[in-house]
Tab-separated table of C-alpha atoms in Angstrom:
chain	number	residue	atom	x	y	z
D	175	MET	CA	-1.955	137.771	32.065
D	176	GLN	CA	1.087	139.426	33.442
D	177	HIS	CA	1.771	138.842	36.594
D	178	PRO	CA	3.301	141.580	38.083
D	179	GLU	CA	5.495	141.247	41.428
D	180	HIS	CA	6.987	144.325	44.323
D	181	HIS	CA	10.474	143.347	44.389
D	182	ARG	CA	12.541	145.258	47.293
D	183	SER	CA	15.617	144.545	45.940
D	184	ALA	CA	15.653	147.604	43.635
D	185	ARG	CA	15.610	149.680	47.210
D	186	THR	CA	18.680	147.790	48.684
D	187	GLY	CA	20.978	150.562	47.017
D	188	TRP	CA	19.166	154.571	48.156
D	189	LEU	CA	17.646	152.515	51.054
D	190	ARG	CA	20.923	151.672	52.765
D	191	ALA	CA	22.769	154.748	52.778
D	192	ALA	CA	18.815	156.427	53.854
D	193	VAL	CA	19.054	154.139	56.588
D	194	LEU	CA	22.986	154.927	57.557
D	195	GLY	CA	22.670	158.162	57.069
D	196	ALA	CA	19.204	159.037	58.967
D	197	ASN	CA	20.132	156.794	61.843
D	198	ASP	CA	23.046	158.794	62.180
D	199	GLY	CA	21.686	161.765	61.423
D	200	VAL	CA	19.665	161.250	65.064
D	201	VAL	CA	21.903	159.584	66.576
D	202	SER	CA	24.925	161.634	66.107
D	203	ILE	CA	23.656	165.306	66.950
D	204	ALA	CA	21.371	163.845	69.841
D	205	GLY	CA	24.231	162.601	71.532
D	206	LEU	CA	26.343	165.917	70.585
D	207	VAL	CA	23.149	167.595	72.123
D	208	VAL	CA	22.523	165.735	75.196
D	209	GLY	CA	26.310	165.803	75.832
D	210	VAL	CA	26.964	169.973	75.222
D	211	ALA	CA	23.612	170.262	77.148
D	212	ALA	CA	24.729	168.705	80.040
D	213	SER	CA	28.230	170.590	80.187
D	214	GLY	CA	25.676	173.041	81.662
D	215	ALA	CA	26.248	175.011	78.400
D	216	SER	CA	24.119	177.938	76.606
D	217	ALA	CA	21.943	177.149	74.487
D	218	THR	CA	23.252	179.328	71.553
D	219	VAL	CA	25.872	177.506	72.079
D	220	ILE	CA	24.463	174.142	71.903
D	221	LEU	CA	21.589	175.144	69.017
D	222	ALA	CA	25.356	176.326	67.681
D	223	SER	CA	26.337	172.564	68.139
D	224	GLY	CA	23.451	171.158	66.739
D	225	VAL	CA	23.764	172.813	63.370
D	226	ALA	CA	27.651	172.914	63.305
D	227	GLY	CA	27.198	169.206	63.732
D	228	THR	CA	24.574	168.266	61.637
D	229	VAL	CA	26.800	170.042	58.573
D	230	ALA	CA	29.837	167.926	59.577
D	231	GLY	CA	28.100	165.132	59.552
D	232	ALA	CA	26.579	165.375	55.814
D	233	PHE	CA	29.744	166.470	54.204
D	234	SER	CA	30.538	163.726	55.703
D	235	MET	CA	28.838	160.963	55.474
D	236	ALA	CA	27.885	161.693	51.233
D	237	ALA	CA	32.294	161.955	51.196
D	238	GLY	CA	31.521	158.092	53.278
D	239	GLU	CA	28.579	156.763	50.372
D	240	TYR	CA	30.732	157.592	47.812
D	241	VAL	CA	34.022	156.680	48.506
D	242	SER	CA	32.700	153.079	49.058
D	243	VAL	CA	30.005	152.742	46.777
D	244	GLN	CA	32.383	154.700	44.066
D	245	SER	CA	34.705	152.037	45.212
D	246	GLN	CA	32.490	148.961	44.066
D	247	ALA	CA	31.361	150.015	40.870
D	248	ASP	CA	35.515	149.700	40.687
D	249	THR	CA	35.771	146.487	40.776
D	250	GLU	CA	32.451	145.911	39.141
D	251	ARG	CA	34.170	147.303	36.330
D	252	ALA	CA	37.664	145.526	36.919
D	253	ASP	CA	35.563	142.511	36.649
D	254	LEU	CA	34.136	142.949	33.749
D	255	ALA	CA	37.063	144.078	31.724
D	256	GLN	CA	38.912	140.666	33.218
D	257	GLU	CA	35.322	138.927	31.244
D	258	ARG	CA	35.380	141.193	28.637
D	259	LYS	CA	39.435	139.553	27.612
D	260	ALA	CA	38.169	136.573	28.524
D	261	LEU	CA	35.570	136.546	25.899
D	262	ALA	CA	38.091	137.606	23.272
D	263	GLU	CA	41.250	135.365	23.888
D	264	GLN	CA	39.280	132.381	24.699
D	265	PRO	CA	35.306	132.124	23.658
D	266	ALA	CA	35.410	128.220	23.941
D	267	GLU	CA	36.693	127.594	26.706
D	268	GLU	CA	33.757	130.909	28.762
D	269	LEU	CA	30.722	129.216	27.327
D	270	ALA	CA	32.022	125.611	28.983
D	271	GLU	CA	32.472	127.076	31.742
D	272	LEU	CA	29.179	129.148	31.274
D	273	ALA	CA	27.699	125.819	30.910
D	274	GLY	CA	28.834	124.359	33.711
D	275	ILE	CA	27.508	127.060	36.117
D	276	TYR	CA	24.138	126.257	34.142
D	277	GLN	CA	24.366	122.410	34.747
D	278	ALA	CA	25.861	123.081	37.962
D	279	ARG	CA	22.051	124.482	38.859
D	280	GLY	CA	20.524	121.767	37.998
D	281	LEU	CA	20.433	121.666	33.940
D	282	ASP	CA	21.371	119.002	32.060
D	283	ALA	CA	24.760	118.974	29.974
D	284	ALA	CA	23.164	118.933	26.521
D	285	LEU	CA	20.250	121.895	28.230
D	286	ALA	CA	23.108	123.704	29.368
D	287	MET	CA	25.787	123.968	26.502
D	288	GLU	CA	22.617	124.876	24.282
D	289	VAL	CA	21.333	127.606	27.317
D	290	ALA	CA	24.503	128.736	26.871
D	291	ARG	CA	25.605	129.244	23.359
D	292	GLN	CA	21.451	131.379	23.389
D	293	LEU	CA	22.641	133.618	26.272
D	294	THR	CA	26.235	134.123	24.613
D	295	ALA	CA	24.548	134.972	21.776
D	296	HIS	CA	22.888	137.281	22.796
D	297	ASP	CA	25.144	139.280	25.000
D	298	ALA	CA	28.024	137.039	25.481
D	299	LEU	CA	28.945	140.209	28.362
D	300	ALA	CA	26.095	140.243	30.267
D	301	ALA	CA	25.629	136.178	30.271
D	302	HIS	CA	28.162	136.128	32.060
D	303	ALA	CA	28.495	139.149	34.605
D	304	ARG	CA	25.092	137.709	35.911
D	305	ASP	CA	25.630	133.817	36.320
D	306	GLU	CA	29.527	133.906	37.205
D	307	LEU	CA	29.813	137.081	38.627
D	308	GLY	CA	26.986	138.236	39.852
D	309	PHE	CA	26.331	141.144	39.038
D	310	HIS	CA	22.457	142.573	38.495
D	311	GLU	CA	21.055	145.526	37.117
D	312	ALA	CA	19.412	145.855	40.001
D	313	GLY	CA	21.636	146.182	42.322
D	314	ARG	CA	24.256	148.589	40.766
D	315	PRO	CA	26.704	150.957	42.214
D	316	ARG	CA	25.679	154.721	42.007
D	317	PRO	CA	27.263	156.673	43.862
D	318	LEU	CA	26.116	159.792	43.447
D	319	GLN	CA	22.879	158.279	44.671
D	320	ALA	CA	23.765	157.149	47.669
D	321	ALA	CA	25.339	159.765	48.863
D	322	TRP	CA	22.690	162.788	48.243
D	323	ALA	CA	20.222	159.899	50.618
D	324	SER	CA	22.653	160.032	52.933
D	325	ALA	CA	23.264	163.748	53.294
D	326	LEU	CA	19.677	164.452	52.826
D	327	ALA	CA	18.772	161.890	55.784
D	328	PHE	CA	21.307	162.480	57.875
D	329	MET	CA	20.325	166.667	57.588
D	330	ALA	CA	16.454	165.341	58.089
D	331	GLY	CA	17.748	163.121	61.399
D	332	ALA	CA	19.541	165.602	62.477
D	333	ALA	CA	16.607	168.178	63.055
D	334	LEU	CA	14.848	166.227	65.616
D	335	PRO	CA	17.502	166.489	68.231
D	336	ILE	CA	18.426	170.381	67.097
D	337	VAL	CA	14.358	171.452	66.995
D	338	SER	CA	13.558	169.302	70.589
D	339	ALA	CA	16.619	172.520	71.655
D	340	VAL	CA	15.584	174.567	70.531
D	341	VAL	CA	12.349	174.016	71.470
D	342	ALA	CA	13.296	172.467	75.558
D	343	PRO	CA	13.363	175.071	77.972
D	344	HIS	CA	16.720	174.698	79.104
D	345	ALA	CA	16.207	173.441	82.156
D	346	GLN	CA	14.359	170.545	81.149
D	347	VAL	CA	16.825	170.193	77.166
D	348	VAL	CA	18.493	166.624	78.301
D	349	ALA	CA	15.415	165.360	78.657
D	350	VAL	CA	13.578	166.536	75.845
D	351	THR	CA	15.498	165.917	73.086
D	352	THR	CA	16.314	162.216	74.561
D	353	VAL	CA	12.470	161.649	74.617
D	354	ALA	CA	12.128	162.892	71.162
D	355	THR	CA	15.396	160.612	69.610
D	356	LEU	CA	14.344	157.843	71.002
D	357	VAL	CA	10.400	157.775	69.868
D	358	GLY	CA	12.287	159.228	66.637
D	359	LEU	CA	14.692	156.026	66.239
D	360	SER	CA	11.367	154.427	66.463
D	361	LEU	CA	9.890	155.537	63.539
D	362	THR	CA	12.401	155.338	61.743
D	363	GLY	CA	14.518	151.717	62.820
D	364	ALA	CA	9.926	150.653	61.785
D	365	THR	CA	9.620	152.516	58.615
D	366	ALA	CA	12.842	151.100	57.415
D	367	ALA	CA	12.298	147.006	58.455
D	368	ARG	CA	8.388	147.716	56.703
D	369	LEU	CA	10.377	148.661	53.442
D	370	GLY	CA	13.157	146.161	53.790
D	371	GLY	CA	10.574	143.263	55.013
D	372	ALA	CA	11.662	143.218	58.259
D	373	PRO	CA	10.263	142.407	61.481
D	374	VAL	CA	8.810	145.793	62.485
D	375	TRP	CA	9.196	146.374	65.836
D	376	ARG	CA	12.672	144.090	65.775
D	377	GLY	CA	13.874	146.956	63.263
D	378	ALA	CA	12.527	150.149	65.757
D	379	MET	CA	13.836	148.106	69.101
D	380	ARG	CA	17.667	147.869	67.125
D	381	VAL	CA	18.397	151.226	66.189
D	382	VAL	CA	16.322	152.929	70.102
D	383	PHE	CA	18.775	150.688	71.833
D	384	TRP	CA	21.547	151.981	70.294
D	385	GLY	CA	20.709	155.972	70.281
D	386	ALA	CA	19.769	155.734	74.151
D	387	ALA	CA	23.269	153.836	74.481
D	388	ALA	CA	24.694	156.360	71.835
D	389	MET	CA	23.109	159.266	74.114
D	390	LEU	CA	23.709	157.940	77.516
D	391	ALA	CA	27.239	158.236	76.794
D	392	SER	CA	27.469	161.009	75.965
D	393	GLY	CA	25.266	162.516	78.959
D	394	LEU	CA	28.603	161.572	81.042
D	395	ILE	CA	30.952	162.587	79.194
D	396	GLY	CA	28.708	166.882	78.864
D	397	ARG	CA	29.052	166.261	83.136
D	398	MET	CA	32.562	165.930	83.224
D	399	PHE	CA	32.879	168.729	81.735
D	400	ASP	CA	30.546	170.393	84.148
D	401	ILE	CA	31.163	174.221	82.444
D	402	ALA	CA	27.907	175.653	84.509
D	403	ALA	CA	30.267	175.157	87.661
């Protein structure tokens, strides 16, 4: 009988990028909207600032994720090339190294060597990549996937404060945007925690705290530039 198990580790690449993008979109644009609104700017200026910030932020998140994950992929490729060279030039030493890894994990010396021989015969590079270097298919760097997930999530998150600013009466933009943002952050934080298998309340509270801090700081700075005066 098959025993299917649903592990969460395969989600780590896109989930991390999406969570960071969504939270950054909500917090960054909410802070921008609150700061601009607190300065006394008109509704048109608030909307223009939010939309411009969304476009710039989405590109920034995508570029940052792509460069970061691509750098990781480049490092892994370099390590694999080094391992491939070692396997070609020093096969006996690499076999002994692999056997030593299995022995350190609890196998006796004879069994560890037999396992190492069989895995080496099957796919030596894959065995070393997995057991020596710690590379796994589920965690393989995917730069484009991370970039798209981050950019789209940023725009989705940014939509909340922008829509709040549009539908709220001008005099209440700061209050409405703040409340909507904190509610949205609690939902995104709880969702991310649930997908990752972490406590839901903890995931919600930590993003709400930092979102509130960001909007408070932005609002105070906006009031320093009271353009309506």
